[in-house]
Short mmCIF file of C-alpha atoms in Angstrom, two decimals:
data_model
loop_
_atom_site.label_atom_id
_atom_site.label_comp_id
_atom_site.label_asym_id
_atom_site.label_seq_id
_atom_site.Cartn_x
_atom_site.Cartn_y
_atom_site.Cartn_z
CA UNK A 376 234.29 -3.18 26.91
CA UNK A 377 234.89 -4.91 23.54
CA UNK A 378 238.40 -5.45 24.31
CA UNK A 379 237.39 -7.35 27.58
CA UNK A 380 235.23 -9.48 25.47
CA UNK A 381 238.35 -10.31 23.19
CA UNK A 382 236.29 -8.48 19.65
CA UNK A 383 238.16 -6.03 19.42
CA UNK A 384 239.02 -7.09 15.92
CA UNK A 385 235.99 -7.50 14.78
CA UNK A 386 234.80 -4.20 16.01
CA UNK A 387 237.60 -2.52 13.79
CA UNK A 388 236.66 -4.78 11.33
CA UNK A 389 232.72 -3.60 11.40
CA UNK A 390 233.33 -0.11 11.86
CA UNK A 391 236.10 0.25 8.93
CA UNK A 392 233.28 -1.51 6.56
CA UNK A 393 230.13 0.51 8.00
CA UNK A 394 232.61 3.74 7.39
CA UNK A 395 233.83 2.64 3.97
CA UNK A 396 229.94 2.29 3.17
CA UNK A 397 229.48 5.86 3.30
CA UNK A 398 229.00 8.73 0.76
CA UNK A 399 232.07 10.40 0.40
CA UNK A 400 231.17 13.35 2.17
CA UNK A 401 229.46 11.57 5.43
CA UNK A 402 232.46 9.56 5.60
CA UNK A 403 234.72 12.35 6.11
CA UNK A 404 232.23 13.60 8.37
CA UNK A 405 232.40 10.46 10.61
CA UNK A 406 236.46 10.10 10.07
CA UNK A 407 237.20 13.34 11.54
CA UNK A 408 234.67 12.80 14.48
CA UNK A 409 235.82 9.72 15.42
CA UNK A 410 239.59 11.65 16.02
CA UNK A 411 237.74 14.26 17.41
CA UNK A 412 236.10 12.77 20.09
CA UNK A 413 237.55 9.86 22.01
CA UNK A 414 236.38 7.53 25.49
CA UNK A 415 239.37 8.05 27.42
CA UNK A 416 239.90 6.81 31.47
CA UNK A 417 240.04 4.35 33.66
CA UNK A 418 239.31 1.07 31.91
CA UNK A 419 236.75 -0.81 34.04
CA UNK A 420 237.12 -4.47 31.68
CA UNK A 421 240.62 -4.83 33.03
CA UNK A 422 239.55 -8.08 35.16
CA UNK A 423 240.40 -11.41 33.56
CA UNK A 424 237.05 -12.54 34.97
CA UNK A 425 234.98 -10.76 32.74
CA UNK A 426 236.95 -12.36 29.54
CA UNK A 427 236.24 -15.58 31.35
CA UNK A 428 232.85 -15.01 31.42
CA UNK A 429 232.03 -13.94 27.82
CA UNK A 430 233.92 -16.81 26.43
CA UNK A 431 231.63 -19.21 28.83
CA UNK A 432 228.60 -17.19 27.30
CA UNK A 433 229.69 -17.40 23.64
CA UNK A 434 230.34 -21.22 24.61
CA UNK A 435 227.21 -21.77 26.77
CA UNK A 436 229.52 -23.51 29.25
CA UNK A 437 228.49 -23.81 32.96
CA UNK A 438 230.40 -21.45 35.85
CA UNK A 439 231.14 -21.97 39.05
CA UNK A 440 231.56 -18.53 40.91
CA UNK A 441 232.96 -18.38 44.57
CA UNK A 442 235.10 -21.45 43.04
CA UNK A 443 236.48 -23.65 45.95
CA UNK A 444 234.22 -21.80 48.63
CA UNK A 445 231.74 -23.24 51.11
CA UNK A 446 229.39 -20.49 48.91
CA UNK A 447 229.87 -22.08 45.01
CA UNK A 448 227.74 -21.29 43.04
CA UNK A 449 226.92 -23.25 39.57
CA UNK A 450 225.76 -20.69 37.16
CA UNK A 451 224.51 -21.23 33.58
CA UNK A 452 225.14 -17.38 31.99
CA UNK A 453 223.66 -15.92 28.84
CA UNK A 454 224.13 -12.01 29.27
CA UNK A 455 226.58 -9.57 30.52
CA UNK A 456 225.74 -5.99 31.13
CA UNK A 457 227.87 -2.87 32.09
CA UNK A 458 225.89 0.07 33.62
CA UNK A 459 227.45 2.80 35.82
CA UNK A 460 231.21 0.87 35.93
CA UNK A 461 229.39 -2.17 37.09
CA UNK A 462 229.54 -5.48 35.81
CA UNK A 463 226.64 -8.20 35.91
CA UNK A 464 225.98 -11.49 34.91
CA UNK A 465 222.83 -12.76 33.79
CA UNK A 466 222.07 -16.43 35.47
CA UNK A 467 219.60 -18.67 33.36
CA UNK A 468 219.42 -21.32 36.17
CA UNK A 469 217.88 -18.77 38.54
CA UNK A 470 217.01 -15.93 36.71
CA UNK A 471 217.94 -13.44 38.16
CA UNK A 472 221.59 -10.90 37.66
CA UNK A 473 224.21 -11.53 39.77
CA UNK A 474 226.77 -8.65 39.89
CA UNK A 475 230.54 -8.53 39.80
CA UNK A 476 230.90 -8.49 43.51
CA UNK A 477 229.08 -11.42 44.22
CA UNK A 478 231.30 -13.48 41.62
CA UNK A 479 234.68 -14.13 43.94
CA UNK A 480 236.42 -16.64 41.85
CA UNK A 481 235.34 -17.67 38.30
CA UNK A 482 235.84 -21.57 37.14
CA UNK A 483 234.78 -22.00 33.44
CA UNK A 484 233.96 -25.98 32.84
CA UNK A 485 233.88 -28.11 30.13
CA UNK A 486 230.37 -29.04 30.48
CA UNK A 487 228.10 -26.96 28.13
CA UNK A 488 224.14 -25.72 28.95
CA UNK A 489 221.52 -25.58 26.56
CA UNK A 490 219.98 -22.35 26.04
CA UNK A 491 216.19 -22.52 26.77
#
């Protein structure tokens, strides 16, 4: 999920600094879990639409889902969740989530929202 979001680097960044932060012995403790145990499988962030779609939250830029369809949809989005391999978007002009499925295809604009 981080990856799709483009922080990877950060995340490596925060988690090498939380680690270092540790007593010695704790963080040899959490070094050898994290090559213990590791999230391996099918990688459900591998659409370029959820990318798109952080980068218009981070941005507070307005979306057009279902782009070029008689079914566009203008979208102002503030959240993403992930639950159960499922992507949704959270819509601030009409409150409500609107999930991966119903997205079709994403146009990021130039025009920005403000947040309420």
């Amino acid at each position: 999920m981080i990856e799709a979001l483009g922080l990877e680097a950060e995340a490596d960044m925060a988690r090498t600094k939380l680690v270092e932060s540790f007593p010695d012995r704790t963080r040899g403790y959490a070094e050898r879990s994290m090559d213990r145990f590791r999230l391996v499988g099918t990688n459900p962030t591998d659409d370029p639409r959820i990318a798109a779609l952080a980068g218009a939250i981070q941005k507070q830029s307005v979306v057009r889902l279902r782009f070029c369809t008689p079914n566009e949809q203008s979208i102002h989005p503030t959240h993403m969740e992930l639950r159960d391999g499922q992507w949704k978007v959270w819509d601030a002009l009409s409150d409500g989530w609107i999930e991966m499925c119903d997205w079709g295809r994403v146009n990021i604009s130039r025009k920005a929202f403000s947040s309420r």
